[in-house]
Tab-separated table of C-alpha atoms in Angstrom:
chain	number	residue	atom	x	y	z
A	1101	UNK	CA	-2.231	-0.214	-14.778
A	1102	UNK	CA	-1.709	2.103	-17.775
A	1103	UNK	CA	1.610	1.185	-18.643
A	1104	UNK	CA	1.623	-1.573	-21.752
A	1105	UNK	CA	4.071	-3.778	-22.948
A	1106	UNK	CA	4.338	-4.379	-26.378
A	1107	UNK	CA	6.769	-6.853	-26.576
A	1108	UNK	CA	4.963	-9.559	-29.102
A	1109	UNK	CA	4.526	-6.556	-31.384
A	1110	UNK	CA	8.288	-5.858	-31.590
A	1111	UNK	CA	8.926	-9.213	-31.368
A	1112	UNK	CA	6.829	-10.005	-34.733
A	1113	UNK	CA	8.211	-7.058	-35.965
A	1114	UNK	CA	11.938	-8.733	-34.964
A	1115	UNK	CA	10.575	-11.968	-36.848
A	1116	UNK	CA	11.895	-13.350	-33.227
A	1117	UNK	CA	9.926	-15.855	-31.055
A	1118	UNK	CA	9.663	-15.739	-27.261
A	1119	UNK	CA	11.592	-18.861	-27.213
A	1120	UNK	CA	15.099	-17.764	-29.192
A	1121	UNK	CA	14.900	-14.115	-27.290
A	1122	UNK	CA	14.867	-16.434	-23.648
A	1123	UNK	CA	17.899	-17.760	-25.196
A	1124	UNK	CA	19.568	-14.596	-26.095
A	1125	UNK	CA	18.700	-12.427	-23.039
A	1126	UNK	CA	19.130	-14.839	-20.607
A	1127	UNK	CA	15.512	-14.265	-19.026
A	1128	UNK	CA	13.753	-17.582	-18.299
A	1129	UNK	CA	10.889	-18.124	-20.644
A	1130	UNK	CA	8.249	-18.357	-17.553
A	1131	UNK	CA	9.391	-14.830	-17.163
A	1132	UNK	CA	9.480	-13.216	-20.457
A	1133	UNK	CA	5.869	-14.459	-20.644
A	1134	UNK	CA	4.675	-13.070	-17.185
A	1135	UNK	CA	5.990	-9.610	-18.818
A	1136	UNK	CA	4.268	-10.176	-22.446
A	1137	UNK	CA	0.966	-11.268	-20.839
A	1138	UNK	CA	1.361	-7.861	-18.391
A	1139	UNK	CA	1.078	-10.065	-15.282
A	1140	UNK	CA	4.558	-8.237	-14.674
A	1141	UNK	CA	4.468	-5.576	-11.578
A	1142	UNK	CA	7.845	-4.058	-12.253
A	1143	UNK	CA	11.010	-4.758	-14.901
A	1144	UNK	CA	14.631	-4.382	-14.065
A	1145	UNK	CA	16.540	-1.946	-15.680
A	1146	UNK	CA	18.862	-4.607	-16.620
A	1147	UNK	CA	16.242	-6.664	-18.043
A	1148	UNK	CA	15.240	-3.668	-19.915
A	1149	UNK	CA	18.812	-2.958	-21.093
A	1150	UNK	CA	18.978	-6.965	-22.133
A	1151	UNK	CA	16.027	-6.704	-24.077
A	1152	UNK	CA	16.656	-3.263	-26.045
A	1153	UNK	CA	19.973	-4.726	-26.439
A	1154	UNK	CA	19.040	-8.243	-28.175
A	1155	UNK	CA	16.114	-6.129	-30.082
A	1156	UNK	CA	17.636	-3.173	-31.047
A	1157	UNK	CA	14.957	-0.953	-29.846
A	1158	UNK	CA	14.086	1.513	-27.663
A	1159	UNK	CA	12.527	1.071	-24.373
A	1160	UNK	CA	10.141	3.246	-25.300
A	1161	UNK	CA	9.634	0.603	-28.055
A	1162	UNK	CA	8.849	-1.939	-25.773
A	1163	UNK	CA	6.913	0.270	-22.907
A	1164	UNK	CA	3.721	2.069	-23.645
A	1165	UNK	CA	1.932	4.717	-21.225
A	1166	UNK	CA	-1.688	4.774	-22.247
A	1167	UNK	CA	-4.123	6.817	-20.181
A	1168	UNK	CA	-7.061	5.805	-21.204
A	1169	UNK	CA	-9.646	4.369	-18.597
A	1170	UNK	CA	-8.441	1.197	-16.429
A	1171	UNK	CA	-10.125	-2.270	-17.210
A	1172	UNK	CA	-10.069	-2.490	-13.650
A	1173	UNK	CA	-7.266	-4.918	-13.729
A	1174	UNK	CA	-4.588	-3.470	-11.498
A	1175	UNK	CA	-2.534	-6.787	-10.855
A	1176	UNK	CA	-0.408	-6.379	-13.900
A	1177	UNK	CA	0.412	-4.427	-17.043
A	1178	UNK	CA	-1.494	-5.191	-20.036
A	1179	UNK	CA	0.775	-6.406	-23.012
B	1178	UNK	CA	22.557	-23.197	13.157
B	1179	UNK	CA	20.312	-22.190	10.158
B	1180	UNK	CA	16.732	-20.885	11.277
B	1181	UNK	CA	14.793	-21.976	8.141
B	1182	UNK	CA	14.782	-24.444	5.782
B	1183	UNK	CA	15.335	-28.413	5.835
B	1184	UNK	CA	17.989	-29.784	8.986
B	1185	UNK	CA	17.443	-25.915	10.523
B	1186	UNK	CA	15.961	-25.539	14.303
B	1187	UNK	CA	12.590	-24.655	12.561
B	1188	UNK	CA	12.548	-28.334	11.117
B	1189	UNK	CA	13.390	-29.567	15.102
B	1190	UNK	CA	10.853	-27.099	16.643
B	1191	UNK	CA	8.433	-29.179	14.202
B	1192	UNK	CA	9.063	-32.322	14.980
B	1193	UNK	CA	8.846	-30.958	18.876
B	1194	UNK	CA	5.254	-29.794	17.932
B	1195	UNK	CA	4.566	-32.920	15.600
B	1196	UNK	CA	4.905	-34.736	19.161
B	1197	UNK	CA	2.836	-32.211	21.126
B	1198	UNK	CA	0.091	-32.803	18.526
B	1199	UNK	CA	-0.136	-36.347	19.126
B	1200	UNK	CA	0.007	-35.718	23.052
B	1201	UNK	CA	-2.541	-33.123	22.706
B	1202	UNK	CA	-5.102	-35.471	20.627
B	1203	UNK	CA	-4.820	-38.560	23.287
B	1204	UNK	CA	-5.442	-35.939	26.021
B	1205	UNK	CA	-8.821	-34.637	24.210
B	1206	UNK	CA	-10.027	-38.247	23.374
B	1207	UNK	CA	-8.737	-39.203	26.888
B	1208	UNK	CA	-11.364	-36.009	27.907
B	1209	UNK	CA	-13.479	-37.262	25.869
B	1210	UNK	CA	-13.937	-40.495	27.365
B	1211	UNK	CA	-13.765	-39.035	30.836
B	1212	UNK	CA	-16.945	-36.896	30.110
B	1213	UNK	CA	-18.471	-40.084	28.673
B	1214	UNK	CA	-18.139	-41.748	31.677
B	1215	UNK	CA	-18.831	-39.246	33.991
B	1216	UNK	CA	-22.458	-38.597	31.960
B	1217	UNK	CA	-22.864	-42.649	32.452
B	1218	UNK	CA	-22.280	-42.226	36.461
B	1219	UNK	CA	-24.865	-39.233	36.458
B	1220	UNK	CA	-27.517	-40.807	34.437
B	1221	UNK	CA	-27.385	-44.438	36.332
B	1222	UNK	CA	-25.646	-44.215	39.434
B	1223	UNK	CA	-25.803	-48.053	39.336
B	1224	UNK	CA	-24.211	-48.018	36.485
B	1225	UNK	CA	-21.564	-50.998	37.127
B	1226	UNK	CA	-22.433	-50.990	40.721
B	1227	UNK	CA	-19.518	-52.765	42.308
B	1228	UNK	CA	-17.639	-49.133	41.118
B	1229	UNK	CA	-17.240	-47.116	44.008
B	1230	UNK	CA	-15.524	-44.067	43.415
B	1231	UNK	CA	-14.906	-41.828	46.186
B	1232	UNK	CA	-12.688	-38.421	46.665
B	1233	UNK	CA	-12.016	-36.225	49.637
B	1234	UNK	CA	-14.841	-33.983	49.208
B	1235	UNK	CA	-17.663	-37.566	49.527
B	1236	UNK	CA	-18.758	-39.739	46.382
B	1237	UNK	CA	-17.358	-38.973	43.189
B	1238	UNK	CA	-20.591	-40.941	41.251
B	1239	UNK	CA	-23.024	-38.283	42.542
B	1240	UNK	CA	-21.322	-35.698	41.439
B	1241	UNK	CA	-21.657	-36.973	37.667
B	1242	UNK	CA	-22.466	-33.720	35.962
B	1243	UNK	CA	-20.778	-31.753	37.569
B	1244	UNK	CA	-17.401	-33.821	36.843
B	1245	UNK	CA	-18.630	-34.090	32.886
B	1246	UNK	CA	-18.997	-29.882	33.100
B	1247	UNK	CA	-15.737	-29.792	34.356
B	1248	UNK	CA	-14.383	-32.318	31.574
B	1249	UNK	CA	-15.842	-30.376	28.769
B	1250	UNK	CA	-14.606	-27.373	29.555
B	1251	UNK	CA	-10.771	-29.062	29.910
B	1252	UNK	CA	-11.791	-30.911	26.641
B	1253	UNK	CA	-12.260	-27.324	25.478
B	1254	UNK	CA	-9.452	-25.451	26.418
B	1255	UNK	CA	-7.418	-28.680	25.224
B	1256	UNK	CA	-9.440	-28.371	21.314
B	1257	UNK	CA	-8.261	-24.512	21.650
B	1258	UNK	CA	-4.637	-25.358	22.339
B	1259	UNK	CA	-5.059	-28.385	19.736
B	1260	UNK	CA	-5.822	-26.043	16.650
B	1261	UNK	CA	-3.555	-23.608	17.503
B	1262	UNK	CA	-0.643	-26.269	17.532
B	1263	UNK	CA	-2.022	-27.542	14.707
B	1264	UNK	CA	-1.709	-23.789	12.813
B	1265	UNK	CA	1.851	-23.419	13.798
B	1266	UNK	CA	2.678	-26.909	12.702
B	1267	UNK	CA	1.707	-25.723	9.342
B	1268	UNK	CA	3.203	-22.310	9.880
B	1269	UNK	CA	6.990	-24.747	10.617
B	1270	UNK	CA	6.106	-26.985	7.710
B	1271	UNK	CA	6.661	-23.608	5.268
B	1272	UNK	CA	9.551	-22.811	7.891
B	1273	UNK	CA	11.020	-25.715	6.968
B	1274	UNK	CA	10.606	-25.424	3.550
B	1275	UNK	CA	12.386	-22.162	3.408
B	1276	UNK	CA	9.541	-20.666	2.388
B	1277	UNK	CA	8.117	-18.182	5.247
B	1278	UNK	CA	5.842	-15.316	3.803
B	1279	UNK	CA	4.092	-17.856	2.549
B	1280	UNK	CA	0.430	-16.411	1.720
B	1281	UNK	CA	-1.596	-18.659	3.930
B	1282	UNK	CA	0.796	-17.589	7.020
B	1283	UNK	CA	-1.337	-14.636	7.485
B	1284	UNK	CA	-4.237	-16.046	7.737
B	1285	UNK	CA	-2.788	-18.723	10.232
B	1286	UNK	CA	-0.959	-16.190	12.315
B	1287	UNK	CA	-3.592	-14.299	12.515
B	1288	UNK	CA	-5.865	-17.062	13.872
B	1289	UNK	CA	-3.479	-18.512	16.363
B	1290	UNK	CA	-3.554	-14.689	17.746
B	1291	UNK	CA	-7.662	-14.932	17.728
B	1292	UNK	CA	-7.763	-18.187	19.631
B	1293	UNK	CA	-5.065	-16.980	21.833
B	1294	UNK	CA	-7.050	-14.522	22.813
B	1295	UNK	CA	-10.099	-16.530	22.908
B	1296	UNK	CA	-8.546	-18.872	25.470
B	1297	UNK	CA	-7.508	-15.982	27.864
B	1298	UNK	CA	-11.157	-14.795	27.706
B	1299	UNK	CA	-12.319	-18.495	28.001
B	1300	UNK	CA	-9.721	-18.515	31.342
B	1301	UNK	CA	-11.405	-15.649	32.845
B	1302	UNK	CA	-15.263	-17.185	32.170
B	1303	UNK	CA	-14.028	-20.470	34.061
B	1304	UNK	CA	-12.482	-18.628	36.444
B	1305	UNK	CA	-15.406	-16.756	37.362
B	1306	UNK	CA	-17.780	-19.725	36.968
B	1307	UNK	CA	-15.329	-21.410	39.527
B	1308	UNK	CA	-15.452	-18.677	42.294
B	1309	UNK	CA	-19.259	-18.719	41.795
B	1310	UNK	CA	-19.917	-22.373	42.740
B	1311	UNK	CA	-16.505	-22.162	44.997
B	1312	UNK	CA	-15.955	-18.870	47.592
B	1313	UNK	CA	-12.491	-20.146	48.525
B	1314	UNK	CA	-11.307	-20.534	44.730
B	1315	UNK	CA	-8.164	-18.505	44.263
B	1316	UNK	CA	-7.541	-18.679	40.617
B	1317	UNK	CA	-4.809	-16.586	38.166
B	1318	UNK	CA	-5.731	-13.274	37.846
B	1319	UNK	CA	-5.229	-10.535	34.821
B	1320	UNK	CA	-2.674	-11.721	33.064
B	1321	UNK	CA	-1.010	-8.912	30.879
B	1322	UNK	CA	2.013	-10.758	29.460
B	1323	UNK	CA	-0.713	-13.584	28.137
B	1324	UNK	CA	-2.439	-10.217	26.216
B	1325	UNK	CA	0.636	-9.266	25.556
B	1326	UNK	CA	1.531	-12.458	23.571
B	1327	UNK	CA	-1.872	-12.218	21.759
B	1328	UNK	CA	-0.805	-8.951	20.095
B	1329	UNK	CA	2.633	-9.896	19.158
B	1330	UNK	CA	1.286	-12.586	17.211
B	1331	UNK	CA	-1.465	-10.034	15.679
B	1332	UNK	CA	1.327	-7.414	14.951
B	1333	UNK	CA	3.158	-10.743	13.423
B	1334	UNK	CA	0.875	-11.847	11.121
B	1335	UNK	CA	0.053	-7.922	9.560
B	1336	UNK	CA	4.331	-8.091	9.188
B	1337	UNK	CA	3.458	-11.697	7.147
B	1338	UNK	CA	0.914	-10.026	4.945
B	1339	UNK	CA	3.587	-7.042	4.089
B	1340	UNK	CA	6.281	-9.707	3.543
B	1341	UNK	CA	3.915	-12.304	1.589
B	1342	UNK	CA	2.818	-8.856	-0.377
B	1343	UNK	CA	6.604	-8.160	-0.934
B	1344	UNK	CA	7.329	-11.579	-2.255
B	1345	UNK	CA	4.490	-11.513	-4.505
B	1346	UNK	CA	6.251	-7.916	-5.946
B	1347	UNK	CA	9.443	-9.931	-6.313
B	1348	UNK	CA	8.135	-13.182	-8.343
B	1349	UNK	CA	6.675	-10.692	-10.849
B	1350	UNK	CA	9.611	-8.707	-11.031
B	1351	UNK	CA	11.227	-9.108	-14.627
């Protein structure tokens, strides 16, 4: 899939772990790490609204088109 | 009453099968011994000689093999209905656990439809064989609502891989 998430960039940018962002967003931990790891198939918009939300971004921030070729891996989106 | 999930009438339609299971296992190894002792009567008609066995149609002893084909193939069609009891035991057992699209339903489903099928076809070769060695056999003919069953559960198990596919989407929906 060519969408990305770059959530642990954002996050390091943030100076925010995983962890304390579960807490604030109210998204389990198991499933804040299926979306940075890009196992994800599809996010909310409500997640999405959470997250810019708690890290005052953009969800273009956060959510990355990149057309270059696949790696073949078509079960999730690459973080 | 609920359909699925623990207490619900899938959890009683698998303790029904649970019992059929059972029933279904002493009838094969009740087969089992059958053909056993028919082979014993056909190899050594002596065989415990103060045994007599006789039927309508003369003595049962000479007809040894013929007895033991006729076991195997009910020891057959009995293994048949065995595994696909045991399939939709497991099928109730995610029933039960609320859990139905359950990946591995598919490829159960699925089977139980193949060996559905497989016993109609394995009806029809009997049959036949039957009416060969017997002119006056009058057996069950075509039966459509038995094919019809076979694709239900075919159609049924392609709706399980949509729904399993579906629930996959939904775990790894943020």
């Amino acid at each position: 899939m060519s969408i990305r998430v770059h959530l642990d960039r954002v996050l390091l940018e943030r100076r925010m772990s995983l962890t304390e962002l579960s807490d604030r967003v109210g998204v389990t931990l198991a499933n804040l790490s299926i979306l940075k790891t890009g196992k994800a198939r599809a996010i909310r918009f409500t997640t999405l609204d959470l997250l810019c939300r708690e890290l005052n971004c953009q969800p273009g921030d956060l959510l990355v088109f990149d057309a270059s070729p696949d790696d073949g891996d078509d079960e999730g989106i690459e973080a | 009453m609920r359909a699925l999930g623990p207490g619900s009438l899938s959890s009683f339609l698998k303790i029904i099968l649970d019992v059929v299971y059972v029933c279904l296992w002493v009838g094969v190894c009740g087969v089992g011994i059958g053909i056993l002792v028919a082979l014993l009567f056909s190899f050594d008609p002596t065989f415990m000689g103060h045994i007599h066995l006789d039927s309508e149609d003369g003595d049962l002893t000479g007809k040894g093999p013929l007895l033991a084909w006729v076991l195997f193939c009910a020891g057959a069609y009995l293994g048949i209905i065995l595994a696909i009891v045991q399939r939709l035991r497991k099928v109730f057992v995610t029933l039960t656990a609320g859990d139905p699209f359950h990946p591995d339903n598919v490829t159960r489903l699925r089977l139980i439809g193949l060996l559905l099928g497989g016993l109609e076809i394995s009806r029809y070769v009997f049959q036949a064989a039957s009416r060969f060695l017997d002119q006056d056999h009058d057996g069950r003919g075509f039966s459509l609502t038995a094919w019809f069953a076979v694709l239900v559960v075919l159609v049924m198990s392609e709706v399980f891989r949509e729904g399993a596919r579906l629930r996959r989407e939904a775990e790894l929906t943020i």
